[in-house]
PDB file of C-alpha atoms in Angstrom:
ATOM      1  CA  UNK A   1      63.806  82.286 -53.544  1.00 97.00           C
ATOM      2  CA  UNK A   2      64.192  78.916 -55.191  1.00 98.00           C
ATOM      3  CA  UNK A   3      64.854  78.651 -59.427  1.00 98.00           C
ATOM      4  CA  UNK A   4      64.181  76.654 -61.888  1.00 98.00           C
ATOM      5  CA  UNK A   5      66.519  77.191 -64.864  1.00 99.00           C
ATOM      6  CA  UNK A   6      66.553  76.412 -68.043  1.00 98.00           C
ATOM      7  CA  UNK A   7      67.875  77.463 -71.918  1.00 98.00           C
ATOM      8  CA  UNK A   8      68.594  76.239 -75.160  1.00 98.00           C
ATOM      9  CA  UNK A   9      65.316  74.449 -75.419  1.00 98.00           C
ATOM     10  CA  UNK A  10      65.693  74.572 -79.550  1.00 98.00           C
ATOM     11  CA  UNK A  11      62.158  73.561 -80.068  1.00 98.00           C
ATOM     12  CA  UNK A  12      62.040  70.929 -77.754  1.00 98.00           C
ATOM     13  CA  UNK A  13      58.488  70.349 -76.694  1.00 98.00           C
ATOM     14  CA  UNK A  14      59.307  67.757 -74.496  1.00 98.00           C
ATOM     15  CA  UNK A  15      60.861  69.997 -71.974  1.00 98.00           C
ATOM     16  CA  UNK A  16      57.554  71.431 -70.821  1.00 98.00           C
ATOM     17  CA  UNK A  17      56.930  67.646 -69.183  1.00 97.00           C
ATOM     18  CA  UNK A  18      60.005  67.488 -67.321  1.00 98.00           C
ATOM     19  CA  UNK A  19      60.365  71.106 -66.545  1.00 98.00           C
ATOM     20  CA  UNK A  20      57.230  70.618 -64.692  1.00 98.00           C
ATOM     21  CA  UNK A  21      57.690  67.781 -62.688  1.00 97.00           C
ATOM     22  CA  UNK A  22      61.102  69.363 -61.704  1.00 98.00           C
ATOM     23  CA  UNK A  23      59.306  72.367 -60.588  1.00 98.00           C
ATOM     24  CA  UNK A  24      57.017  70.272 -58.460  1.00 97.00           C
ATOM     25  CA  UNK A  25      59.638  67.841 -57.254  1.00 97.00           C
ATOM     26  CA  UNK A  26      61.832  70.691 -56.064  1.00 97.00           C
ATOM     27  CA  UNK A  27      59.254  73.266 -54.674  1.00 98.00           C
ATOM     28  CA  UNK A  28      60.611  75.882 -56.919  1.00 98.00           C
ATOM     29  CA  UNK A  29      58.825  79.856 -57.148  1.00 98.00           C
ATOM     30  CA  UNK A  30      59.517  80.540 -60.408  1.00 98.00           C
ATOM     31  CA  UNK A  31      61.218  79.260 -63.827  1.00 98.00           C
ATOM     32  CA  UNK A  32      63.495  81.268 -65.852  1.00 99.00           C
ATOM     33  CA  UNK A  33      64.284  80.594 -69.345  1.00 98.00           C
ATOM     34  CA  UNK A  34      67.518  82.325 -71.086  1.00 98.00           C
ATOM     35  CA  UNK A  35      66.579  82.228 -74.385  1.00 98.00           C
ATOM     36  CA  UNK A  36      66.572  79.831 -77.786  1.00 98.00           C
ATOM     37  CA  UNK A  37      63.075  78.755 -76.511  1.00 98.00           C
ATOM     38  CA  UNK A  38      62.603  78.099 -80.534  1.00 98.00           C
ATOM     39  CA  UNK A  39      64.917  77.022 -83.072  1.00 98.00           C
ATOM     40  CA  UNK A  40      64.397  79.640 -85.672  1.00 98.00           C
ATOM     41  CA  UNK A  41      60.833  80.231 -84.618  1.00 97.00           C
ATOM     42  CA  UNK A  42      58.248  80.221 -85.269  1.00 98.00           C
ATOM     43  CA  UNK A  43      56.767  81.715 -81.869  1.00 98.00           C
ATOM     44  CA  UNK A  44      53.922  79.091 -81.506  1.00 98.00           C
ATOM     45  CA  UNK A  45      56.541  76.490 -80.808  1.00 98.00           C
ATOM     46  CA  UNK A  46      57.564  79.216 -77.684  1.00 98.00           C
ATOM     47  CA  UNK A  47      54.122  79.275 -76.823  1.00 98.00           C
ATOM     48  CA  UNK A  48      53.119  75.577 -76.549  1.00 98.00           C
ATOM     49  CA  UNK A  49      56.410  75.194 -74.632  1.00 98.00           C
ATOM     50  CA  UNK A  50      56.108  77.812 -71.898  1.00 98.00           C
ATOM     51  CA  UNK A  51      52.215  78.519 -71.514  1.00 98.00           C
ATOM     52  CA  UNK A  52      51.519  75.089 -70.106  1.00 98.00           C
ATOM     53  CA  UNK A  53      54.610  75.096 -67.323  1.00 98.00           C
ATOM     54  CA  UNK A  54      53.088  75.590 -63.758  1.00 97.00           C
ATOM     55  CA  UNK A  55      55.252  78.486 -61.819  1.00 98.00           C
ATOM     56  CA  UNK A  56      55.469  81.945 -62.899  1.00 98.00           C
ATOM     57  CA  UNK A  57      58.017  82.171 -66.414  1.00 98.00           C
ATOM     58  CA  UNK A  58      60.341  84.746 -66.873  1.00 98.00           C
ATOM     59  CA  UNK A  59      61.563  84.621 -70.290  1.00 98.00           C
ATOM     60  CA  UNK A  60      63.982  86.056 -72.757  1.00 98.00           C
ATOM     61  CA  UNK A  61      64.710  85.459 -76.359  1.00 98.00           C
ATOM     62  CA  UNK A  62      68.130  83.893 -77.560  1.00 98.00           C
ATOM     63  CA  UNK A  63      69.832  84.861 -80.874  1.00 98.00           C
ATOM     64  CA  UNK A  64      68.133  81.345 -82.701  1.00 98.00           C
ATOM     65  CA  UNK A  65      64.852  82.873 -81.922  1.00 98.00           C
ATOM     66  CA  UNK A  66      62.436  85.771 -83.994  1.00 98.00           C
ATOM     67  CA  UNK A  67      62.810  89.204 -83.010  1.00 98.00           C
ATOM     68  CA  UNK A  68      59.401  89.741 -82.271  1.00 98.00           C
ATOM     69  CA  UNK A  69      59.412  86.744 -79.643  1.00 98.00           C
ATOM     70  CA  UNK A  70      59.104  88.802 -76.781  1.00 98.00           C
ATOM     71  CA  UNK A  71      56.105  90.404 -77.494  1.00 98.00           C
ATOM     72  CA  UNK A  72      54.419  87.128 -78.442  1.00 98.00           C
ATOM     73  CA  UNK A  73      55.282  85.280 -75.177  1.00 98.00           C
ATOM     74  CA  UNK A  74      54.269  88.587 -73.240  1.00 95.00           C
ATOM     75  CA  UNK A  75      50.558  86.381 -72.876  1.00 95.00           C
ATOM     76  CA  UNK A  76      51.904  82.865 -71.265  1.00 98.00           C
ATOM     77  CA  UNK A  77      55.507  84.782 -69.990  1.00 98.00           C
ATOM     78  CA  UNK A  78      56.918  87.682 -68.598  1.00 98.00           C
ATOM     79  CA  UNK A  79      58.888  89.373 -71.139  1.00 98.00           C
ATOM     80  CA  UNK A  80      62.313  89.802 -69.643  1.00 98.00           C
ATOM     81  CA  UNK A  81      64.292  91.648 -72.513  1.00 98.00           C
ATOM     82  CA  UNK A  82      65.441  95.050 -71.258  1.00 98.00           C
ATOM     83  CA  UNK A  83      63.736  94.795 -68.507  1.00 98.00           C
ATOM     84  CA  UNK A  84      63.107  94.805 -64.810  1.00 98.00           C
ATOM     85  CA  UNK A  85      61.371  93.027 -62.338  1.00 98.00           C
ATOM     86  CA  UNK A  86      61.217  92.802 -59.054  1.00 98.00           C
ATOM     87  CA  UNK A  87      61.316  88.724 -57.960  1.00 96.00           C
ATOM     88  CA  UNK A  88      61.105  87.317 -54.548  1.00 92.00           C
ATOM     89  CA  UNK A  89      62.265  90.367 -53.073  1.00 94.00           C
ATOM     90  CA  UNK A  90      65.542  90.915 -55.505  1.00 96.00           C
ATOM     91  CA  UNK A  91      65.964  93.224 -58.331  1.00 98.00           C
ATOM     92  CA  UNK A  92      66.074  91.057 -61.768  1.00 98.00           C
ATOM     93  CA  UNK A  93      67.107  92.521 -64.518  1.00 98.00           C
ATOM     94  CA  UNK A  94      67.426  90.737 -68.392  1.00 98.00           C
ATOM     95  CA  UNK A  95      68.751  91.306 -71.716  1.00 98.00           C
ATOM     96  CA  UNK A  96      68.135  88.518 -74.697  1.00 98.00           C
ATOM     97  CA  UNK A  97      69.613  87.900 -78.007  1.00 98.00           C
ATOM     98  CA  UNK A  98      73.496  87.494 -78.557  1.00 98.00           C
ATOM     99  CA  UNK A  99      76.638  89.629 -79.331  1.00 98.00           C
ATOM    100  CA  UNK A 100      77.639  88.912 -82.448  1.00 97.00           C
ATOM    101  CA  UNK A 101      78.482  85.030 -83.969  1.00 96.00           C
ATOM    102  CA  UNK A 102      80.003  83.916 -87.051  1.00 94.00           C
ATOM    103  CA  UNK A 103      76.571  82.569 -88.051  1.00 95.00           C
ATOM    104  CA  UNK A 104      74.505  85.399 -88.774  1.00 94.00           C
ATOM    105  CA  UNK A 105      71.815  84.149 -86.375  1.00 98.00           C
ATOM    106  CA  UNK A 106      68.678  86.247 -86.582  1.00 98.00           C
ATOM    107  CA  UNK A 107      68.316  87.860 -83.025  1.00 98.00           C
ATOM    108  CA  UNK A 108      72.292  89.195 -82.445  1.00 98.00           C
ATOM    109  CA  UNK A 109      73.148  92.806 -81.353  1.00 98.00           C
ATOM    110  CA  UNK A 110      75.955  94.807 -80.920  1.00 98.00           C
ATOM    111  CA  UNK A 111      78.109  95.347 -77.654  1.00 98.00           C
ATOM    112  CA  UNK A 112      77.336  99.184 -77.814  1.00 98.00           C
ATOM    113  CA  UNK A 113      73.747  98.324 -77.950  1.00 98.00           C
ATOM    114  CA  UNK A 114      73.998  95.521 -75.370  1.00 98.00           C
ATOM    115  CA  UNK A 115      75.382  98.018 -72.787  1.00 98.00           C
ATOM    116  CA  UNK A 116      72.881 100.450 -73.445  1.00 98.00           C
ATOM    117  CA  UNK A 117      69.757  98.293 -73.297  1.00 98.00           C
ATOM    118  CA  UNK A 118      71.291  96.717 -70.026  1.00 98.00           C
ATOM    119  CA  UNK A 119      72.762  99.510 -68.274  1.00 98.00           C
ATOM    120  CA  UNK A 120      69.346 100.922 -67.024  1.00 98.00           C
ATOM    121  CA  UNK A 121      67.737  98.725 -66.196  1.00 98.00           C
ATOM    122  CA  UNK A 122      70.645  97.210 -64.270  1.00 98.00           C
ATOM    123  CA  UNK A 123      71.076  97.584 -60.524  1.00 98.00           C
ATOM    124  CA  UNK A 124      73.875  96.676 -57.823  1.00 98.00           C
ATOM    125  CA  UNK A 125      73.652  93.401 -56.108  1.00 96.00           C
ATOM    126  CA  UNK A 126      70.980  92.434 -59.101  1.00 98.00           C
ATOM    127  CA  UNK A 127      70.135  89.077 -60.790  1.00 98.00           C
ATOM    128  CA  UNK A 128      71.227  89.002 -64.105  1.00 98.00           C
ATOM    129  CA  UNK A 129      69.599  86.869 -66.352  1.00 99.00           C
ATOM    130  CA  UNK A 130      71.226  86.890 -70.291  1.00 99.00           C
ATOM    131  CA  UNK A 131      71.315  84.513 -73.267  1.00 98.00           C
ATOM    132  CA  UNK A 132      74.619  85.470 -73.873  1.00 98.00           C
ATOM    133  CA  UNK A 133      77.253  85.135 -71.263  1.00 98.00           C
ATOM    134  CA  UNK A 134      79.824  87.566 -69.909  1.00 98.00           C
ATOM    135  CA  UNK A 135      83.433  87.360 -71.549  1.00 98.00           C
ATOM    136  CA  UNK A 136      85.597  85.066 -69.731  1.00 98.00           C
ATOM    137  CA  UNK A 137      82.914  83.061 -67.904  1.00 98.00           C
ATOM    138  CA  UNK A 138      81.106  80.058 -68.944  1.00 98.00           C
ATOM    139  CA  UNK A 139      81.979  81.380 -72.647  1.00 98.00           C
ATOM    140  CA  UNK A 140      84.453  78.674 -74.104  1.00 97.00           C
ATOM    141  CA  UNK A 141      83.942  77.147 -77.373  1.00 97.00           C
ATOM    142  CA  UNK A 142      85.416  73.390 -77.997  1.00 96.00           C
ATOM    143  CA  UNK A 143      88.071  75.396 -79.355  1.00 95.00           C
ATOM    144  CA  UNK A 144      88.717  76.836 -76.312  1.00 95.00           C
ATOM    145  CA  UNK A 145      87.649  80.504 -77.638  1.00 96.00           C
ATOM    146  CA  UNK A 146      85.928  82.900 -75.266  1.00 97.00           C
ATOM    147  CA  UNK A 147      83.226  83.988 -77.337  1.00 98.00           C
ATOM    148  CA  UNK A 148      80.648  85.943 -74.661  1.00 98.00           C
ATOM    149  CA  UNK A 149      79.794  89.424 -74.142  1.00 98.00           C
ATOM    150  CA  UNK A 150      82.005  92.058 -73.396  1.00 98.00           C
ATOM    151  CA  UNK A 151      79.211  94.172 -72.496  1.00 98.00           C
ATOM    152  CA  UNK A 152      77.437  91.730 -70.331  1.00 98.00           C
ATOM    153  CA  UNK A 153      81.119  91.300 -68.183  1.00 98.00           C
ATOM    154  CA  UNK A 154      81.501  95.558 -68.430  1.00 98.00           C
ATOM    155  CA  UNK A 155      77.638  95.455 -66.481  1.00 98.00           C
ATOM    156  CA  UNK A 156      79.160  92.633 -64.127  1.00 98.00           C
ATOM    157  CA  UNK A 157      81.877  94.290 -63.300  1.00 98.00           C
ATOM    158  CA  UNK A 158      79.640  97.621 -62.452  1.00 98.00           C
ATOM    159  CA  UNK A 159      77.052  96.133 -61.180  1.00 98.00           C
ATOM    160  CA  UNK A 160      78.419  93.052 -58.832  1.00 98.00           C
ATOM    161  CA  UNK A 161      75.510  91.103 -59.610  1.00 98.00           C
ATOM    162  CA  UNK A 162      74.615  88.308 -56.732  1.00 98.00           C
ATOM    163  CA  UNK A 163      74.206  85.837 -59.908  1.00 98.00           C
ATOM    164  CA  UNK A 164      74.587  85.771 -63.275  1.00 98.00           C
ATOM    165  CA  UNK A 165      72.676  83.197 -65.442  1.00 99.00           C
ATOM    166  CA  UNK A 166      73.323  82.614 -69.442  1.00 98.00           C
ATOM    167  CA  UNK A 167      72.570  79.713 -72.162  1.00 98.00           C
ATOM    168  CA  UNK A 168      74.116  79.981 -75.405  1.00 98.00           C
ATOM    169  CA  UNK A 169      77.346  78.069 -74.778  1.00 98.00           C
ATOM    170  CA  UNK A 170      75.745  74.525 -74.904  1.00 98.00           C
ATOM    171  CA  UNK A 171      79.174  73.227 -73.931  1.00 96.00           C
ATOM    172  CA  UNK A 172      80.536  75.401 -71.109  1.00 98.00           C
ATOM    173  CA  UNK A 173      77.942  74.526 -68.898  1.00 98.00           C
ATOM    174  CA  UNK A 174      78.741  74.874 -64.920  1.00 98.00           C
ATOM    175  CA  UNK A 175      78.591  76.559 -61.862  1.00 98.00           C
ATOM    176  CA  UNK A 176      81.768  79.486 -60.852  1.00 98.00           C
ATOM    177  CA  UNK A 177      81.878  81.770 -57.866  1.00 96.00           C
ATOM    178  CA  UNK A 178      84.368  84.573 -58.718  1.00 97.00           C
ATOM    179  CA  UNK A 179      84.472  87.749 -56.335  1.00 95.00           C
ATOM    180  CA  UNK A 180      81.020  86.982 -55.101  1.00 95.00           C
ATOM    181  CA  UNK A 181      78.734  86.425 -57.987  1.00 98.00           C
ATOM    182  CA  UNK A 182      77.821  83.066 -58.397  1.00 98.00           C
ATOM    183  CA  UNK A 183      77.821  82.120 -62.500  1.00 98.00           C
ATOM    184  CA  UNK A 184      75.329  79.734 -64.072  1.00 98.00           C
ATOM    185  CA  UNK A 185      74.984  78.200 -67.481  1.00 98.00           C
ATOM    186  CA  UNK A 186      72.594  75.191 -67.129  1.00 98.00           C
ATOM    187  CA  UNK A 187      73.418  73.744 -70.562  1.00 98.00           C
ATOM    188  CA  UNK A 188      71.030  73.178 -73.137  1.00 98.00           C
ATOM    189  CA  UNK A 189      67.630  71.960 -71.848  1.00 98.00           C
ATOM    190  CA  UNK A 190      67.325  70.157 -75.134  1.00 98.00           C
ATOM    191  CA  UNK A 191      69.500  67.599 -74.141  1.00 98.00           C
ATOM    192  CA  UNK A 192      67.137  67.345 -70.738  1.00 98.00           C
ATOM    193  CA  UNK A 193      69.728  70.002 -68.616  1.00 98.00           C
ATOM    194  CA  UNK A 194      68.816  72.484 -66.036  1.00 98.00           C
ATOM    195  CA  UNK A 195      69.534  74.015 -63.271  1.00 98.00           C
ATOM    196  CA  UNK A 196      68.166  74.780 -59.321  1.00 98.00           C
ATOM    197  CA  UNK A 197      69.049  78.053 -58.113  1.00 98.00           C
ATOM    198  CA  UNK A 198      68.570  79.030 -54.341  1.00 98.00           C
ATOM    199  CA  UNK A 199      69.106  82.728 -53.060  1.00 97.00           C
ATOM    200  CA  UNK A 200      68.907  83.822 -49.520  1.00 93.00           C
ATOM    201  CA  UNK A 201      69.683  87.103 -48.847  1.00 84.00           C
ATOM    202  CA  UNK A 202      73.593  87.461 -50.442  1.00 81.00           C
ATOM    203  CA  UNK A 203      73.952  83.414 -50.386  1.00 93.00           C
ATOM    204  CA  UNK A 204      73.248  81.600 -53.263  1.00 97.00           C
ATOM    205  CA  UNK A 205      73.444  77.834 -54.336  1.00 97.00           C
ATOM    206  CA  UNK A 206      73.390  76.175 -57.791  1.00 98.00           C
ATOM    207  CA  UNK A 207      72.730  72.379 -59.029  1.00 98.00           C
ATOM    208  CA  UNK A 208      73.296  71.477 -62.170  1.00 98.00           C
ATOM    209  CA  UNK A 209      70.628  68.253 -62.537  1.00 98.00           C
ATOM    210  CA  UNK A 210      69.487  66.125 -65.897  1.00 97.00           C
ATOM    211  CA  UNK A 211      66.074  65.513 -66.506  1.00 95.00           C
ATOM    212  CA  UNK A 212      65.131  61.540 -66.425  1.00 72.00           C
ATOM    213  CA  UNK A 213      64.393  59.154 -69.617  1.00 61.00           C
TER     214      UNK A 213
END
């Protein structure tokens, strides 16, 4: 199963362009997007952004975007929040929105409800895909401040997920293997970032790539 990853798009409609010659160039099956498809809405900005991409999109919302943005992508996307799917053969489960920030962003939610909402729909050896990262992982702030989900790493540590992809931390962008789970955060796709994910069986490899001028 070959990915096509991308988050943070903020409103940038010129990611649909790349995002689809990426998709082509690299023969990927499907494109997953972690959330902040919009910056602060409104949902037709998601819409013009992720109807027109090529593969299958499995989407989720970020804490910049409306709350009702899952249910108004549900026509051009498949609505990943609290859900479960079942994707090239692996279980995927996904969880938008954000643990809580110091800027009062409109889709955040609290680590009690974060573990509940993920817990069943999680499942062991999963792919996780969240806006929000775990705690300790691909979570730093220029500050240095780990500032991800302690719920997300709780369901992690449970779960053993085979990967783990997130957004939200523009800056701690990368690529970790730690007790085998491979980590993603493709940085912000605004800035022309993303990621190719391949899984095969329990192996899984990551590129971190920039879209051209």
């Amino acid at each position: 199963m070959k990915l096509l990853v991308i988050s943070d798009i903020h409103g940038n409609e010129a990611v649909t362009g790349w995002a689809n010659a990426a998709a082509e160039r690299e023969g990927v099956d499907y494109v997953l997007a972690l959330g902040d498809i919009t910056d602060f809405g409104p949902n037709e900005v998601a819409l013009r952004i992720l109807g027109p991409i090529g593969r299958p999109v499995y989407a989720i919302p970020g804490n910049c975007d409306p709350l009702d943005l899952p249910a108004a992508i549900s026509g051009v996307a498949t609505d990943m929040h609290g859900k479960a799917a079942v994707l090239g053969g692996f279980h995927l489960a996904g969880l938008g929105g954000s643990n809580p920030t110091i800027f009062d962003t409109p889709f955040e939610l609290g680590e009690d409800v974060i573990y509940d909402m993920l817990r069943p729909v999680s499942k062991e050896g999963m792919v996780l895909m969240v806006h929000a990262p775990p705690y300790g992982v691909n979570d730093r702030i220029p500050s240095g401040l780990s500032v991800g989900s302690t719920s997300v790493k709780r369901i992690v540590e449970e779960f053993r997920p085979v990967l783990v992809l997130s957004g939200h931390i523009h800056e701690d962008y990368g690529v970790r293997h730690i007790e085998g789970t491979t980590f993603v955060n493709p940085g912000p796709a605004k800035d022309g970032m993303y990621a190719v994910v391949e899984v095969d069986g329990g192996a899984v490899s990551a590129r971190l790539l920039t879209a051209g001028p």
